[in-house]
């Protein structure tokens, strides 16, 4: 496989800047609204930053040690992470010893190839191989967790799955109401209890209901919490214990929602949540509002967890299933092309 520079259209990068948000975290978007963003649009800020800085490096001088140091800084500043950036730069230095790199496009192609090597592990099939498949959704305050949970439900429903939601964020009355609104809009049942009730009891009742109603996937939305809030983290651990008593395989998945704009703090969040919940997959939101879309690289380099979805806008269809190729193409503005077979 090799890469070529993506042909730019007049609207590619401008759409991301002019699209108007019609959904807040507390007001579901119309499921029929087709003003959906794309991964390319969502990563346009990061891509433009890469291209501008890389163009300066290549145009001013041939790539030397100082230029590679600047390139390393560029990767780190986009939140690709120190470890991943060092790995990519080391490989690029080796390439430059045997091959002259004299264009921005060529440098982007090489970066794309190195990123693919790191990111391939992040694209893993979501094997929903149990019924009900129980997925607990976790994350800190403000990452768009409840909205993301509902968007995942809509995605699964569109694929033919029978989905149920559970409002285990009993800490906030607004969170329960928000999930109920989504359930009504999507015609998906929502299991709730009163504000302040035991979140673990909600999860328990939801599993019982999911079994009784022949549900394929149960998504349990939990309270947003800082990893430093010991009481709430213990509540999360209790949910896990209660679920595992119902079935030793519950939950089948713990999906952590992360705000891409928080940068390297996202790595710290995963570390802390893994201690309480054994996080097994990730979803990245708000990539459209960040110029640091490289955080997915840092997360993959450090944890090697599957990234299920990335959020590139406010609409219900703006939560996209993660694919490595689409991410890399959008990040660096290149297209991947299968090498043609040699002529006989």
Short mmCIF file of C-alpha atoms in Angstrom, two decimals:
data_model
loop_
_atom_site.label_atom_id
_atom_site.label_comp_id
_atom_site.label_asym_id
_atom_site.label_seq_id
_atom_site.Cartn_x
_atom_site.Cartn_y
_atom_site.Cartn_z
CA UNK A 1 0.00 0.00 0.00
CA UNK A 2 1.16 3.54 -0.69
CA UNK A 3 -0.36 6.94 -0.21
CA UNK A 4 -1.02 9.91 -2.40
CA UNK A 5 -2.08 13.43 -1.54
CA UNK A 6 -5.85 13.80 -1.34
CA UNK A 7 -7.27 16.06 -4.01
CA UNK A 8 -8.67 19.11 -2.31
CA UNK A 9 -12.12 20.40 -3.10
CA UNK A 10 -13.31 23.89 -2.40
CA UNK A 11 -15.55 22.72 0.39
CA UNK A 12 -13.42 20.11 2.17
CA UNK A 13 -12.06 22.25 4.96
CA UNK A 14 -14.55 25.08 4.91
CA UNK A 15 -17.51 22.88 5.80
CA UNK A 16 -16.02 22.01 9.15
CA UNK A 17 -15.79 25.67 10.05
CA UNK A 18 -19.21 26.78 8.76
CA UNK A 19 -21.41 23.89 9.93
CA UNK A 20 -23.80 25.14 12.59
CA UNK A 21 -24.38 23.07 15.71
CA UNK A 22 -28.03 22.34 16.42
CA UNK A 23 -27.55 19.92 19.29
CA UNK A 24 -26.35 20.55 22.79
CA UNK A 25 -25.41 17.80 25.26
CA UNK A 26 -28.83 18.13 26.82
CA UNK A 27 -30.97 18.34 23.69
CA UNK A 28 -30.99 15.39 21.26
CA UNK A 29 -30.63 16.13 17.59
CA UNK A 30 -33.29 15.06 15.15
CA UNK A 31 -32.42 11.54 14.09
CA UNK A 32 -33.53 12.35 10.57
CA UNK A 33 -31.24 15.37 10.19
CA UNK A 34 -28.81 14.62 7.38
CA UNK A 35 -26.40 17.50 7.94
CA UNK A 36 -23.79 15.00 8.97
CA UNK A 37 -20.11 15.82 9.18
CA UNK A 38 -17.32 13.59 7.97
CA UNK A 39 -14.11 12.37 9.53
CA UNK A 40 -12.21 14.49 7.00
CA UNK A 41 -14.10 17.62 8.07
CA UNK A 42 -13.74 16.76 11.75
CA UNK A 43 -9.96 16.52 11.55
CA UNK A 44 -9.52 19.54 9.29
CA UNK A 45 -8.01 21.76 12.01
CA UNK A 46 -5.34 19.20 12.87
CA UNK A 47 -4.67 18.48 9.19
CA UNK A 48 -4.18 22.14 8.31
CA UNK A 49 -1.81 22.54 11.24
CA UNK A 50 0.25 19.58 10.10
CA UNK A 51 0.43 20.73 6.50
CA UNK A 52 1.38 24.32 7.33
CA UNK A 53 4.20 23.33 9.69
CA UNK A 54 5.49 20.54 7.48
CA UNK A 55 5.48 22.79 4.43
CA UNK A 56 7.73 25.20 6.30
CA UNK A 57 10.17 22.45 7.21
CA UNK A 58 10.51 21.08 3.70
CA UNK A 59 10.49 24.35 1.80
CA UNK A 60 13.07 26.14 3.92
CA UNK A 61 15.72 23.42 3.95
CA UNK A 62 16.41 19.76 3.41
CA UNK A 63 15.39 17.69 6.39
CA UNK A 64 18.24 17.59 8.89
CA UNK A 65 18.47 16.83 12.61
CA UNK A 66 17.03 20.22 13.57
CA UNK A 67 14.15 19.76 11.14
CA UNK A 68 13.36 16.34 12.56
CA UNK A 69 13.38 17.84 16.05
CA UNK A 70 10.85 20.43 14.89
CA UNK A 71 8.77 17.70 13.28
CA UNK A 72 8.82 15.79 16.55
CA UNK A 73 7.60 18.91 18.35
CA UNK A 74 4.82 19.28 15.77
CA UNK A 75 3.61 15.73 16.39
CA UNK A 76 3.74 16.15 20.16
CA UNK A 77 1.88 19.47 19.98
CA UNK A 78 -0.92 17.70 18.09
CA UNK A 79 -1.16 15.31 21.07
CA UNK A 80 0.24 12.31 19.22
CA UNK A 81 2.18 11.63 22.43
CA UNK A 82 5.88 11.48 23.20
CA UNK A 83 6.31 7.72 22.76
CA UNK A 84 4.47 7.55 19.44
CA UNK A 85 6.19 10.70 18.14
CA UNK A 86 9.65 9.37 19.00
CA UNK A 87 8.84 6.07 17.31
CA UNK A 88 7.66 7.76 14.11
CA UNK A 89 10.58 10.19 13.98
CA UNK A 90 13.11 7.42 14.48
CA UNK A 91 11.66 5.52 11.53
CA UNK A 92 11.52 8.68 9.40
CA UNK A 93 15.17 9.44 10.15
CA UNK A 94 16.11 5.97 8.94
CA UNK A 95 14.06 6.50 5.77
CA UNK A 96 15.65 9.88 5.13
CA UNK A 97 19.14 8.35 5.19
CA UNK A 98 18.37 6.36 2.06
CA UNK A 99 15.76 8.53 0.37
CA UNK A 100 15.61 12.27 -0.28
CA UNK A 101 12.43 13.84 1.09
CA UNK A 102 11.92 17.04 -0.85
CA UNK A 103 8.18 17.75 -0.71
CA UNK A 104 5.54 18.28 1.94
CA UNK A 105 3.35 15.68 0.26
CA UNK A 106 6.07 13.05 0.48
CA UNK A 107 6.63 13.78 4.16
CA UNK A 108 2.89 13.50 4.83
CA UNK A 109 2.83 10.17 3.02
CA UNK A 110 5.65 8.84 5.17
CA UNK A 111 3.98 10.09 8.35
CA UNK A 112 0.73 8.45 7.27
CA UNK A 113 2.49 5.14 6.77
CA UNK A 114 4.14 5.29 10.19
CA UNK A 115 0.82 6.23 11.81
CA UNK A 116 -0.86 3.25 10.16
CA UNK A 117 1.70 0.95 11.79
CA UNK A 118 0.72 2.24 15.23
CA UNK A 119 -3.01 2.62 14.68
CA UNK A 120 -3.90 -0.68 13.01
CA UNK A 121 -4.49 -2.31 16.39
CA UNK A 122 -7.14 0.30 17.25
CA UNK A 123 -9.45 -1.02 14.53
CA UNK A 124 -10.93 -4.23 15.86
CA UNK A 125 -14.26 -5.85 14.94
CA UNK A 126 -16.94 -5.24 17.53
CA UNK A 127 -17.97 -8.82 18.18
CA UNK A 128 -21.35 -8.73 19.87
CA UNK A 129 -21.47 -12.42 20.61
CA UNK A 130 -23.77 -12.64 23.62
CA UNK A 131 -27.42 -11.85 24.27
CA UNK A 132 -27.92 -9.53 25.91
CA UNK A 133 -24.52 -8.00 25.25
CA UNK A 134 -23.93 -5.75 28.26
CA UNK A 135 -21.83 -2.62 27.68
CA UNK A 136 -21.17 -0.11 30.46
CA UNK A 137 -20.32 3.41 29.28
CA UNK A 138 -18.03 5.48 31.52
CA UNK A 139 -16.18 8.80 31.45
CA UNK A 140 -15.54 12.05 33.24
CA UNK A 141 -17.94 14.99 33.35
CA UNK A 142 -18.43 16.97 30.16
CA UNK A 143 -17.14 14.51 27.55
CA UNK A 144 -20.58 13.99 25.99
CA UNK A 145 -21.00 10.53 27.49
CA UNK A 146 -24.81 10.37 27.61
CA UNK A 147 -25.17 11.77 24.10
CA UNK A 148 -22.53 9.34 22.83
CA UNK A 149 -24.33 6.44 24.51
CA UNK A 150 -27.52 7.36 22.67
CA UNK A 151 -25.71 7.77 19.36
CA UNK A 152 -24.15 4.33 19.76
CA UNK A 153 -27.63 2.97 20.42
CA UNK A 154 -28.88 4.60 17.22
CA UNK A 155 -25.97 3.11 15.27
CA UNK A 156 -26.65 -0.38 16.61
CA UNK A 157 -30.37 -0.03 16.00
CA UNK A 158 -29.73 1.02 12.40
CA UNK A 159 -27.70 -2.16 11.99
CA UNK A 160 -30.65 -4.29 13.05
CA UNK A 161 -29.90 -4.81 16.75
CA UNK A 162 -32.59 -4.61 19.40
CA UNK A 163 -31.19 -2.10 21.89
CA UNK A 164 -32.02 -1.04 25.45
CA UNK A 165 -30.67 1.91 27.44
CA UNK A 166 -30.20 2.09 31.21
CA UNK A 167 -29.98 5.44 33.01
CA UNK A 168 -27.54 4.56 35.80
CA UNK A 169 -26.46 8.19 36.12
CA UNK A 170 -28.77 8.68 39.09
CA UNK A 171 -26.59 11.53 40.36
CA UNK A 172 -28.18 14.04 37.95
CA UNK A 173 -31.89 14.24 37.24
CA UNK A 174 -31.07 15.97 33.94
CA UNK A 175 -29.03 12.97 32.79
CA UNK A 176 -31.97 10.61 33.30
CA UNK A 177 -34.31 12.99 31.49
CA UNK A 178 -31.83 13.38 28.66
CA UNK A 179 -31.55 9.64 28.11
CA UNK A 180 -35.35 9.30 28.27
CA UNK A 181 -35.64 11.95 25.54
CA UNK A 182 -33.23 10.01 23.39
CA UNK A 183 -35.15 6.81 24.05
CA UNK A 184 -38.41 8.43 22.96
CA UNK A 185 -36.82 9.91 19.84
CA UNK A 186 -35.19 6.64 18.82
CA UNK A 187 -38.01 4.39 20.02
CA UNK A 188 -35.62 2.56 22.34
CA UNK A 189 -36.68 1.44 25.86
CA UNK A 190 -34.93 3.14 28.78
CA UNK A 191 -34.71 1.61 32.26
CA UNK A 192 -34.73 4.28 35.00
CA UNK A 193 -35.23 4.81 38.71
CA UNK A 194 -35.55 7.96 40.75
CA UNK A 195 -32.80 10.53 41.18
CA UNK A 196 -30.44 9.48 43.93
CA UNK A 197 -31.33 5.80 43.71
CA UNK A 198 -28.68 3.09 43.71
CA UNK A 199 -26.99 3.07 40.29
CA UNK A 200 -26.05 -0.59 40.71
CA UNK A 201 -29.71 -1.44 41.25
CA UNK A 202 -30.58 0.29 37.98
CA UNK A 203 -27.97 -1.78 36.18
CA UNK A 204 -29.28 -4.97 37.81
CA UNK A 205 -32.88 -4.22 36.85
CA UNK A 206 -31.82 -3.32 33.31
CA UNK A 207 -30.17 -6.70 32.79
CA UNK A 208 -33.28 -8.45 34.07
CA UNK A 209 -35.46 -6.41 31.72
CA UNK A 210 -33.10 -6.97 28.78
CA UNK A 211 -33.35 -10.73 29.24
CA UNK A 212 -37.12 -10.62 29.53
CA UNK A 213 -37.51 -8.50 26.39
CA UNK A 214 -35.04 -10.45 24.25
CA UNK A 215 -32.70 -7.44 23.87
CA UNK A 216 -29.53 -7.80 21.80
CA UNK A 217 -27.47 -4.98 23.35
CA UNK A 218 -27.87 -3.22 26.70
CA UNK A 219 -26.02 0.10 27.03
CA UNK A 220 -25.67 1.30 30.63
CA UNK A 221 -24.98 5.02 30.95
CA UNK A 222 -23.18 5.83 34.21
CA UNK A 223 -22.57 9.08 36.07
CA UNK A 224 -19.85 11.34 34.75
CA UNK A 225 -17.14 11.54 37.36
CA UNK A 226 -13.62 12.77 37.83
CA UNK A 227 -11.15 9.98 38.44
CA UNK A 228 -10.24 11.77 41.69
CA UNK A 229 -13.78 11.37 43.10
CA UNK A 230 -13.25 8.25 45.17
CA UNK A 231 -16.88 7.87 46.24
CA UNK A 232 -18.18 7.92 42.68
CA UNK A 233 -15.39 5.64 41.48
CA UNK A 234 -16.40 3.16 44.18
CA UNK A 235 -19.99 3.41 42.96
CA UNK A 236 -18.73 2.42 39.52
CA UNK A 237 -16.88 -0.55 41.00
CA UNK A 238 -20.11 -1.58 42.74
CA UNK A 239 -21.96 -1.58 39.43
CA UNK A 240 -19.32 -3.94 38.06
CA UNK A 241 -19.61 -6.26 41.08
CA UNK A 242 -23.40 -6.39 40.89
CA UNK A 243 -23.31 -7.17 37.17
CA UNK A 244 -20.70 -9.89 37.59
CA UNK A 245 -22.88 -11.58 40.24
CA UNK A 246 -25.67 -11.83 37.67
CA UNK A 247 -23.29 -13.38 35.17
CA UNK A 248 -19.53 -13.78 35.48
CA UNK A 249 -19.14 -12.45 31.94
CA UNK A 250 -20.97 -9.18 32.71
CA UNK A 251 -20.22 -6.60 31.61
CA UNK A 252 -18.97 -7.82 28.25
CA UNK A 253 -17.49 -4.41 27.55
CA UNK A 254 -16.60 -1.20 29.36
CA UNK A 255 -16.44 1.66 26.87
CA UNK A 256 -14.82 4.90 28.01
CA UNK A 257 -15.80 8.14 26.32
CA UNK A 258 -13.02 10.72 25.99
CA UNK A 259 -13.01 14.33 24.84
CA UNK A 260 -10.29 14.64 22.19
CA UNK A 261 -9.75 18.26 23.19
CA UNK A 262 -8.39 17.29 26.60
CA UNK A 263 -5.18 16.05 24.97
CA UNK A 264 -2.77 14.10 27.09
CA UNK A 265 -5.13 14.26 30.07
CA UNK A 266 -7.14 11.61 28.24
CA UNK A 267 -4.34 9.12 28.89
CA UNK A 268 -4.50 9.85 32.62
CA UNK A 269 -8.27 9.36 32.58
CA UNK A 270 -7.96 5.92 30.99
CA UNK A 271 -5.29 4.88 33.49
CA UNK A 272 -7.49 5.78 36.46
CA UNK A 273 -10.70 4.30 35.07
CA UNK A 274 -8.97 1.04 34.21
CA UNK A 275 -8.25 0.55 37.89
CA UNK A 276 -11.95 0.65 38.77
CA UNK A 277 -13.60 -0.79 35.67
CA UNK A 278 -11.14 -2.61 33.40
CA UNK A 279 -11.86 -0.33 30.43
CA UNK A 280 -11.88 -2.42 27.26
CA UNK A 281 -12.65 0.07 24.47
CA UNK A 282 -12.77 3.80 23.72
CA UNK A 283 -14.87 6.42 21.94
CA UNK A 284 -13.38 9.83 21.11
CA UNK A 285 -15.69 12.82 20.93
CA UNK A 286 -15.37 16.45 19.80
CA UNK A 287 -12.61 15.86 17.26
CA UNK A 288 -14.23 18.55 15.13
CA UNK A 289 -13.51 21.19 17.77
CA UNK A 290 -9.87 20.34 18.35
CA UNK A 291 -6.64 21.08 16.50
CA UNK A 292 -5.06 18.18 18.39
CA UNK A 293 -6.65 15.19 16.72
CA UNK A 294 -3.49 13.15 17.18
CA UNK A 295 -4.55 12.03 20.65
CA UNK A 296 -5.88 8.78 19.18
CA UNK A 297 -2.29 7.92 18.25
CA UNK A 298 -1.07 8.47 21.80
CA UNK A 299 -3.92 6.41 23.26
CA UNK A 300 -3.25 3.52 20.90
CA UNK A 301 0.50 3.57 21.47
CA UNK A 302 0.00 3.45 25.25
CA UNK A 303 -3.02 1.17 25.73
CA UNK A 304 -3.62 -0.70 22.47
CA UNK A 305 -7.39 -0.59 23.08
CA UNK A 306 -9.94 -0.71 20.26
CA UNK A 307 -11.44 2.65 19.35
CA UNK A 308 -15.08 1.95 18.58
CA UNK A 309 -16.23 5.40 17.51
CA UNK A 310 -15.02 8.93 16.87
CA UNK A 311 -17.24 12.00 17.10
CA UNK A 312 -16.81 14.63 14.39
CA UNK A 313 -19.87 16.81 14.94
CA UNK A 314 -23.07 17.38 16.88
CA UNK A 315 -25.53 15.47 14.71
CA UNK A 316 -26.65 11.94 15.47
CA UNK A 317 -24.82 10.61 12.40
CA UNK A 318 -21.60 12.40 13.33
CA UNK A 319 -20.49 9.54 15.56
CA UNK A 320 -18.52 7.40 13.12
CA UNK A 321 -17.29 3.82 13.52
CA UNK A 322 -13.52 4.04 13.75
CA UNK A 323 -11.41 2.75 10.88
CA UNK A 324 -7.65 3.24 10.79
CA UNK A 325 -7.52 4.10 7.12
CA UNK A 326 -10.24 6.77 7.31
CA UNK A 327 -8.58 8.32 10.36
CA UNK A 328 -5.11 8.43 8.78
CA UNK A 329 -6.42 9.75 5.47
CA UNK A 330 -8.31 12.53 7.25
CA UNK A 331 -5.45 13.38 9.60
CA UNK A 332 -2.82 13.84 6.89
CA UNK A 333 -4.98 14.55 3.85
CA UNK A 334 -3.79 11.55 1.86
CA UNK A 335 -5.49 8.75 0.01
CA UNK A 336 -4.45 5.12 0.32
CA UNK A 337 -4.20 3.16 -2.89
CA UNK A 338 -3.52 -0.51 -3.40
CA UNK A 339 -0.31 -1.03 -5.35
CA UNK A 340 -1.09 -2.23 -8.83
CA UNK A 341 -0.05 -5.72 -9.85
CA UNK A 342 3.12 -5.88 -11.94
CA UNK A 343 2.64 -6.30 -15.64
CA UNK A 344 3.13 -9.76 -17.00
#
